[in-house]
Amino acid sequence: MTQPTPINEIEWRTEPGLCAYPHAVETMEARVAAIAVGAAPEMAWLLEHPSLYTAGTSARDQDLFAPARFPVHRTGRGGQYTYHGPGQRVAYVMLNLARRGGDLHAYVSGLEHWLIAVLADFSVRGEVRKGRVGVWVAREGGREDKIAAIGVRVRRGVCYHGVSLNVAPELAHFSGIVPCGIREHGVTSLADLGVEVGMAEVDAALKARFEGAVLGALQ
């Protein structure tokens, strides 16, 4: 009989190069199945995708302006359209939510505060807004730009998909969609805000802030 893995044993994996989206989904789904039966530890997977658009379960056709620009992948995560590409750190988090209390709202809040804590490490004030999932940065003149997106799915009590943080992607690539269905606000990145930081530094901050923000929210 397979013994369940310890509840705080989380594997961190950093993927080299660009990871194809279908491979990422296939890998996550296999890991989720293994986590659900206690055959593998929970995992946080850090990677970058080649340029593509993903459509969540609430995506609307009218929010995709340039369907031929990049590959479009339909996905079972929550949310609407988003862009992934080089210079954006994606963190796929696979946690056994059922063993950690099952509070999905607390988990999403933990992801938001995780990103806010990471941004604070680089002297950027990230904020949440009621009715808008993700993390936002206030700009001059009352403008607000999104710097990080969140989209999760739960299967057999295990959550997967996760967050994406704009480190230094090509922001013009977001123009082919209405990001997350929000038309009245823009998109930004650490580089756009004048913060020159390498992906390794971002990864270190993600790892350092994870336990306090995400696991802390589920205690």
PDB file of C-alpha atoms in Angstrom:
ATOM      1  CA  MET A   1       0.000   0.000   0.000  1.00  0.00           C
ATOM      2  CA  THR A   2       1.337   3.438  -0.939  1.00  0.00           C
ATOM      3  CA  GLN A   3       2.098   5.604   2.065  1.00  0.00           C
ATOM      4  CA  PRO A   4       1.068   9.286   1.863  1.00  0.00           C
ATOM      5  CA  THR A   5       3.902  11.762   1.643  1.00  0.00           C
ATOM      6  CA  PRO A   6       4.485  14.173   4.569  1.00  0.00           C
ATOM      7  CA  ILE A   7       2.192  17.184   4.315  1.00  0.00           C
ATOM      8  CA  ASN A   8       5.010  19.758   4.261  1.00  0.00           C
ATOM      9  CA  GLU A   9       7.229  17.936   1.756  1.00  0.00           C
ATOM     10  CA  ILE A  10       7.016  20.083  -1.371  1.00  0.00           C
ATOM     11  CA  GLU A  11       9.251  19.526  -4.370  1.00  0.00           C
ATOM     12  CA  TRP A  12      10.547  22.607  -6.190  1.00  0.00           C
ATOM     13  CA  ARG A  13      11.386  22.191  -9.855  1.00  0.00           C
ATOM     14  CA  THR A  14      12.807  24.811 -12.226  1.00  0.00           C
ATOM     15  CA  GLU A  15      12.388  23.985 -15.905  1.00  0.00           C
ATOM     16  CA  PRO A  16      15.254  25.018 -18.218  1.00  0.00           C
ATOM     17  CA  GLY A  17      14.447  26.717 -21.505  1.00  0.00           C
ATOM     18  CA  LEU A  18      10.896  27.165 -22.766  1.00  0.00           C
ATOM     19  CA  CYS A  19       8.298  24.565 -21.837  1.00  0.00           C
ATOM     20  CA  ALA A  20       5.581  23.709 -24.379  1.00  0.00           C
ATOM     21  CA  TYR A  21       2.138  24.282 -22.913  1.00  0.00           C
ATOM     22  CA  PRO A  22       0.672  20.838 -23.763  1.00  0.00           C
ATOM     23  CA  HIS A  23       3.658  19.168 -22.092  1.00  0.00           C
ATOM     24  CA  ALA A  24       3.146  21.310 -18.994  1.00  0.00           C
ATOM     25  CA  VAL A  25      -0.532  20.374 -18.738  1.00  0.00           C
ATOM     26  CA  GLU A  26       0.201  16.682 -19.274  1.00  0.00           C
ATOM     27  CA  THR A  27       2.918  16.769 -16.610  1.00  0.00           C
ATOM     28  CA  MET A  28       0.688  18.584 -14.131  1.00  0.00           C
ATOM     29  CA  GLU A  29      -2.216  16.214 -14.621  1.00  0.00           C
ATOM     30  CA  ALA A  30       0.009  13.186 -14.075  1.00  0.00           C
ATOM     31  CA  ARG A  31       1.475  14.742 -10.941  1.00  0.00           C
ATOM     32  CA  VAL A  32      -1.971  15.680  -9.617  1.00  0.00           C
ATOM     33  CA  ALA A  33      -3.109  12.063  -9.981  1.00  0.00           C
ATOM     34  CA  ALA A  34      -0.034  10.869  -8.098  1.00  0.00           C
ATOM     35  CA  ILE A  35      -0.434  13.463  -5.337  1.00  0.00           C
ATOM     36  CA  ALA A  36      -4.085  12.500  -4.875  1.00  0.00           C
ATOM     37  CA  VAL A  37      -3.135   8.920  -3.942  1.00  0.00           C
ATOM     38  CA  GLY A  38      -0.049   9.863  -1.949  1.00  0.00           C
ATOM     39  CA  ALA A  39       2.377   8.502  -4.539  1.00  0.00           C
ATOM     40  CA  ALA A  40       4.272  11.778  -5.057  1.00  0.00           C
ATOM     41  CA  PRO A  41       4.943  14.924  -3.045  1.00  0.00           C
ATOM     42  CA  GLU A  42       3.283  18.228  -3.770  1.00  0.00           C
ATOM     43  CA  MET A  43       5.191  20.385  -6.231  1.00  0.00           C
ATOM     44  CA  ALA A  44       5.892  23.976  -7.208  1.00  0.00           C
ATOM     45  CA  TRP A  45       7.097  24.137 -10.811  1.00  0.00           C
ATOM     46  CA  LEU A  46       8.802  27.274 -12.148  1.00  0.00           C
ATOM     47  CA  LEU A  47       8.991  27.705 -15.921  1.00  0.00           C
ATOM     48  CA  GLU A  48       8.596  29.920 -18.981  1.00  0.00           C
ATOM     49  CA  HIS A  49       6.397  29.165 -21.974  1.00  0.00           C
ATOM     50  CA  PRO A  50       6.911  30.128 -25.608  1.00  0.00           C
ATOM     51  CA  SER A  51       4.494  32.859 -26.687  1.00  0.00           C
ATOM     52  CA  LEU A  52       0.883  31.649 -26.542  1.00  0.00           C
ATOM     53  CA  TYR A  53      -2.587  32.527 -25.368  1.00  0.00           C
ATOM     54  CA  THR A  54      -4.606  30.402 -22.966  1.00  0.00           C
ATOM     55  CA  ALA A  55      -8.376  30.452 -22.576  1.00  0.00           C
ATOM     56  CA  GLY A  56      -9.822  29.678 -19.170  1.00  0.00           C
ATOM     57  CA  THR A  57     -13.289  28.343 -18.484  1.00  0.00           C
ATOM     58  CA  SER A  58     -14.821  31.850 -18.596  1.00  0.00           C
ATOM     59  CA  ALA A  59     -13.062  33.021 -21.796  1.00  0.00           C
ATOM     60  CA  ARG A  60     -15.232  34.896 -24.311  1.00  0.00           C
ATOM     61  CA  ASP A  61     -14.580  34.680 -28.037  1.00  0.00           C
ATOM     62  CA  GLN A  62     -14.820  38.462 -28.446  1.00  0.00           C
ATOM     63  CA  ASP A  63     -11.846  38.913 -26.096  1.00  0.00           C
ATOM     64  CA  LEU A  64      -9.464  37.251 -28.567  1.00  0.00           C
ATOM     65  CA  PHE A  65      -8.471  39.823 -31.215  1.00  0.00           C
ATOM     66  CA  ALA A  66      -5.653  37.990 -32.962  1.00  0.00           C
ATOM     67  CA  PRO A  67      -6.368  34.236 -33.043  1.00  0.00           C
ATOM     68  CA  ALA A  68      -3.613  33.598 -35.609  1.00  0.00           C
ATOM     69  CA  ARG A  69      -0.904  35.552 -33.784  1.00  0.00           C
ATOM     70  CA  PHE A  70       0.105  32.827 -31.325  1.00  0.00           C
ATOM     71  CA  PRO A  71      -1.186  29.326 -30.542  1.00  0.00           C
ATOM     72  CA  VAL A  72      -4.375  29.393 -28.465  1.00  0.00           C
ATOM     73  CA  HIS A  73      -4.814  26.673 -25.852  1.00  0.00           C
ATOM     74  CA  ARG A  74      -8.129  25.904 -24.178  1.00  0.00           C
ATOM     75  CA  THR A  75      -7.514  24.985 -20.573  1.00  0.00           C
ATOM     76  CA  GLY A  76      -9.569  23.859 -17.617  1.00  0.00           C
ATOM     77  CA  ARG A  77      -8.254  26.504 -15.228  1.00  0.00           C
ATOM     78  CA  GLY A  78     -10.526  29.266 -14.042  1.00  0.00           C
ATOM     79  CA  GLY A  79     -10.437  32.725 -15.581  1.00  0.00           C
ATOM     80  CA  GLN A  80     -10.455  34.122 -19.088  1.00  0.00           C
ATOM     81  CA  TYR A  81      -7.744  34.802 -21.697  1.00  0.00           C
ATOM     82  CA  THR A  82      -4.157  35.347 -20.686  1.00  0.00           C
ATOM     83  CA  TYR A  83      -0.795  35.517 -22.399  1.00  0.00           C
ATOM     84  CA  HIS A  84       2.286  33.474 -21.551  1.00  0.00           C
ATOM     85  CA  GLY A  85       5.701  33.998 -23.053  1.00  0.00           C
ATOM     86  CA  PRO A  86       9.436  34.448 -22.523  1.00  0.00           C
ATOM     87  CA  GLY A  87      10.281  36.822 -19.699  1.00  0.00           C
ATOM     88  CA  GLN A  88       7.234  35.818 -17.679  1.00  0.00           C
ATOM     89  CA  ARG A  89       7.725  33.518 -14.706  1.00  0.00           C
ATOM     90  CA  VAL A  90       4.983  30.929 -14.453  1.00  0.00           C
ATOM     91  CA  ALA A  91       4.659  29.057 -11.162  1.00  0.00           C
ATOM     92  CA  TYR A  92       2.469  25.979 -11.333  1.00  0.00           C
ATOM     93  CA  VAL A  93       1.566  24.914  -7.813  1.00  0.00           C
ATOM     94  CA  MET A  94       0.219  21.444  -7.095  1.00  0.00           C
ATOM     95  CA  LEU A  95      -1.027  21.159  -3.515  1.00  0.00           C
ATOM     96  CA  ASN A  96      -3.291  18.602  -1.887  1.00  0.00           C
ATOM     97  CA  LEU A  97      -5.947  21.097  -0.916  1.00  0.00           C
ATOM     98  CA  ALA A  98      -8.138  18.385   0.605  1.00  0.00           C
ATOM     99  CA  ARG A  99      -5.408  17.563   3.150  1.00  0.00           C
ATOM    100  CA  ARG A 100      -4.829  21.249   3.841  1.00  0.00           C
ATOM    101  CA  GLY A 101      -8.387  22.162   4.817  1.00  0.00           C
ATOM    102  CA  GLY A 102      -9.991  22.486   1.378  1.00  0.00           C
ATOM    103  CA  ASP A 103     -10.489  26.270   1.509  1.00  0.00           C
ATOM    104  CA  LEU A 104     -10.117  27.365  -2.120  1.00  0.00           C
ATOM    105  CA  HIS A 105     -10.779  31.041  -1.360  1.00  0.00           C
ATOM    106  CA  ALA A 106      -8.048  31.059   1.291  1.00  0.00           C
ATOM    107  CA  TYR A 107      -5.709  29.402  -1.192  1.00  0.00           C
ATOM    108  CA  VAL A 108      -6.311  31.995  -3.911  1.00  0.00           C
ATOM    109  CA  SER A 109      -5.836  34.756  -1.335  1.00  0.00           C
ATOM    110  CA  GLY A 110      -2.580  33.084  -0.322  1.00  0.00           C
ATOM    111  CA  LEU A 111      -1.390  33.116  -3.940  1.00  0.00           C
ATOM    112  CA  GLU A 112      -2.172  36.829  -4.173  1.00  0.00           C
ATOM    113  CA  HIS A 113      -0.271  37.629  -1.002  1.00  0.00           C
ATOM    114  CA  TRP A 114       2.617  35.447  -2.155  1.00  0.00           C
ATOM    115  CA  LEU A 115       2.991  37.587  -5.263  1.00  0.00           C
ATOM    116  CA  ILE A 116       2.621  40.792  -3.258  1.00  0.00           C
ATOM    117  CA  ALA A 117       5.403  39.679  -0.902  1.00  0.00           C
ATOM    118  CA  VAL A 118       7.673  38.830  -3.835  1.00  0.00           C
ATOM    119  CA  LEU A 119       7.053  42.204  -5.454  1.00  0.00           C
ATOM    120  CA  ALA A 120       7.818  43.950  -2.165  1.00  0.00           C
ATOM    121  CA  ASP A 121      11.250  42.295  -2.220  1.00  0.00           C
ATOM    122  CA  PHE A 122      11.907  44.366  -5.353  1.00  0.00           C
ATOM    123  CA  SER A 123      10.392  47.563  -3.905  1.00  0.00           C
ATOM    124  CA  VAL A 124       7.180  47.271  -5.939  1.00  0.00           C
ATOM    125  CA  ARG A 125       3.824  47.732  -4.219  1.00  0.00           C
ATOM    126  CA  GLY A 126       1.428  45.083  -5.472  1.00  0.00           C
ATOM    127  CA  GLU A 127      -2.227  45.298  -4.523  1.00  0.00           C
ATOM    128  CA  VAL A 128      -5.433  43.305  -4.873  1.00  0.00           C
ATOM    129  CA  ARG A 129      -8.713  44.764  -6.032  1.00  0.00           C
ATOM    130  CA  LYS A 130     -12.207  43.569  -5.155  1.00  0.00           C
ATOM    131  CA  GLY A 131     -13.764  41.770  -8.081  1.00  0.00           C
ATOM    132  CA  ARG A 132     -10.440  41.435  -9.943  1.00  0.00           C
ATOM    133  CA  VAL A 133      -8.307  38.348  -9.440  1.00  0.00           C
ATOM    134  CA  GLY A 134      -4.579  38.910  -9.664  1.00  0.00           C
ATOM    135  CA  VAL A 135      -2.133  41.546  -8.486  1.00  0.00           C
ATOM    136  CA  TRP A 136      -2.149  45.174  -9.584  1.00  0.00           C
ATOM    137  CA  VAL A 137       0.181  48.183  -9.522  1.00  0.00           C
ATOM    138  CA  ALA A 138      -1.122  51.734  -9.149  1.00  0.00           C
ATOM    139  CA  ARG A 139       0.363  54.148 -11.685  1.00  0.00           C
ATOM    140  CA  GLU A 140       0.273  57.924 -12.072  1.00  0.00           C
ATOM    141  CA  GLY A 141      -3.017  59.555 -12.970  1.00  0.00           C
ATOM    142  CA  GLY A 142      -5.124  56.866 -11.326  1.00  0.00           C
ATOM    143  CA  ARG A 143      -4.155  54.182 -13.836  1.00  0.00           C
ATOM    144  CA  GLU A 144      -3.825  50.594 -12.632  1.00  0.00           C
ATOM    145  CA  ASP A 145      -1.871  47.884 -14.447  1.00  0.00           C
ATOM    146  CA  LYS A 146      -1.891  44.146 -13.863  1.00  0.00           C
ATOM    147  CA  ILE A 147       1.492  42.617 -13.110  1.00  0.00           C
ATOM    148  CA  ALA A 148       0.513  39.078 -12.135  1.00  0.00           C
ATOM    149  CA  ALA A 149      -2.313  36.695 -13.024  1.00  0.00           C
ATOM    150  CA  ILE A 150      -3.842  33.774 -11.132  1.00  0.00           C
ATOM    151  CA  GLY A 151      -5.765  30.807 -12.492  1.00  0.00           C
ATOM    152  CA  VAL A 152      -6.343  27.545 -10.648  1.00  0.00           C
ATOM    153  CA  ARG A 153      -8.136  24.254 -11.071  1.00  0.00           C
ATOM    154  CA  VAL A 154      -8.899  21.519  -8.558  1.00  0.00           C
ATOM    155  CA  ARG A 155      -9.085  17.820  -9.412  1.00  0.00           C
ATOM    156  CA  ARG A 156      -9.527  15.025  -6.857  1.00  0.00           C
ATOM    157  CA  GLY A 157      -8.875  17.540  -4.100  1.00  0.00           C
ATOM    158  CA  VAL A 158      -5.545  18.646  -5.594  1.00  0.00           C
ATOM    159  CA  CYS A 159      -5.109  22.155  -6.976  1.00  0.00           C
ATOM    160  CA  TYR A 160      -2.952  22.925  -9.986  1.00  0.00           C
ATOM    161  CA  HIS A 161      -2.148  25.610 -12.565  1.00  0.00           C
ATOM    162  CA  GLY A 162      -1.171  28.681 -10.520  1.00  0.00           C
ATOM    163  CA  VAL A 163       0.302  32.141 -11.136  1.00  0.00           C
ATOM    164  CA  SER A 164       2.251  34.120 -13.706  1.00  0.00           C
ATOM    165  CA  LEU A 165       4.425  37.121 -12.858  1.00  0.00           C
ATOM    166  CA  ASN A 166       5.516  39.565 -15.555  1.00  0.00           C
ATOM    167  CA  VAL A 167       9.254  39.969 -15.105  1.00  0.00           C
ATOM    168  CA  ALA A 168      10.304  41.231 -18.550  1.00  0.00           C
ATOM    169  CA  PRO A 169       7.936  39.859 -21.229  1.00  0.00           C
ATOM    170  CA  GLU A 170       7.087  41.674 -24.460  1.00  0.00           C
ATOM    171  CA  LEU A 171       4.057  43.612 -23.239  1.00  0.00           C
ATOM    172  CA  ALA A 172       2.852  44.278 -26.791  1.00  0.00           C
ATOM    173  CA  HIS A 173       1.957  40.588 -26.999  1.00  0.00           C
ATOM    174  CA  PHE A 174      -0.900  41.172 -24.559  1.00  0.00           C
ATOM    175  CA  SER A 175      -2.615  43.354 -27.183  1.00  0.00           C
ATOM    176  CA  GLY A 176      -4.032  40.303 -28.973  1.00  0.00           C
ATOM    177  CA  ILE A 177      -6.433  39.630 -26.101  1.00  0.00           C
ATOM    178  CA  VAL A 178      -8.408  41.317 -23.374  1.00  0.00           C
ATOM    179  CA  PRO A 179      -6.243  40.074 -20.497  1.00  0.00           C
ATOM    180  CA  CYS A 180      -8.462  38.309 -17.966  1.00  0.00           C
ATOM    181  CA  GLY A 181     -11.488  40.002 -19.529  1.00  0.00           C
ATOM    182  CA  ILE A 182     -10.618  43.437 -18.110  1.00  0.00           C
ATOM    183  CA  ARG A 183     -10.701  46.169 -20.748  1.00  0.00           C
ATOM    184  CA  GLU A 184     -10.285  49.322 -18.676  1.00  0.00           C
ATOM    185  CA  HIS A 185      -6.826  48.571 -17.264  1.00  0.00           C
ATOM    186  CA  GLY A 186      -3.371  47.845 -18.656  1.00  0.00           C
ATOM    187  CA  VAL A 187      -0.552  45.383 -18.130  1.00  0.00           C
ATOM    188  CA  THR A 188       2.902  46.031 -16.697  1.00  0.00           C
ATOM    189  CA  SER A 189       6.057  44.166 -15.675  1.00  0.00           C
ATOM    190  CA  LEU A 190       9.002  44.600 -13.365  1.00  0.00           C
ATOM    191  CA  ALA A 191      11.088  45.761 -16.335  1.00  0.00           C
ATOM    192  CA  ASP A 192       8.374  48.232 -17.379  1.00  0.00           C
ATOM    193  CA  LEU A 193       8.492  49.650 -13.843  1.00  0.00           C
ATOM    194  CA  GLY A 194      12.258  50.117 -14.106  1.00  0.00           C
ATOM    195  CA  VAL A 195      13.181  47.086 -12.011  1.00  0.00           C
ATOM    196  CA  GLU A 196      15.979  45.171 -13.719  1.00  0.00           C
ATOM    197  CA  VAL A 197      16.039  41.753 -12.113  1.00  0.00           C
ATOM    198  CA  GLY A 198      17.036  38.295 -13.299  1.00  0.00           C
ATOM    199  CA  MET A 199      14.773  35.265 -13.270  1.00  0.00           C
ATOM    200  CA  ALA A 200      17.017  33.529 -10.727  1.00  0.00           C
ATOM    201  CA  GLU A 201      16.445  36.397  -8.284  1.00  0.00           C
ATOM    202  CA  VAL A 202      12.698  36.191  -8.840  1.00  0.00           C
ATOM    203  CA  ASP A 203      12.798  32.443  -8.257  1.00  0.00           C
ATOM    204  CA  ALA A 204      14.677  32.896  -5.008  1.00  0.00           C
ATOM    205  CA  ALA A 205      12.043  35.347  -3.785  1.00  0.00           C
ATOM    206  CA  LEU A 206       9.213  33.008  -4.837  1.00  0.00           C
ATOM    207  CA  LYS A 207      10.736  30.165  -2.853  1.00  0.00           C
ATOM    208  CA  ALA A 208      11.472  32.323   0.184  1.00  0.00           C
ATOM    209  CA  ARG A 209       7.964  33.781   0.408  1.00  0.00           C
ATOM    210  CA  PHE A 210       5.944  30.673  -0.437  1.00  0.00           C
ATOM    211  CA  GLU A 211       5.592  29.022   2.951  1.00  0.00           C
ATOM    212  CA  GLY A 212       4.555  32.130   4.843  1.00  0.00           C
ATOM    213  CA  ALA A 213       2.040  33.328   2.273  1.00  0.00           C
ATOM    214  CA  VAL A 214       0.557  30.231   0.649  1.00  0.00           C
ATOM    215  CA  LEU A 215       0.916  27.533   3.272  1.00  0.00           C
ATOM    216  CA  GLY A 216       0.229  30.087   5.988  1.00  0.00           C
ATOM    217  CA  ALA A 217      -3.110  30.917   4.367  1.00  0.00           C
ATOM    218  CA  LEU A 218      -4.152  27.258   4.588  1.00  0.00           C
ATOM    219  CA  GLN A 219      -3.333  26.732   8.261  1.00  0.00           C
TER     220      GLN A 219
END
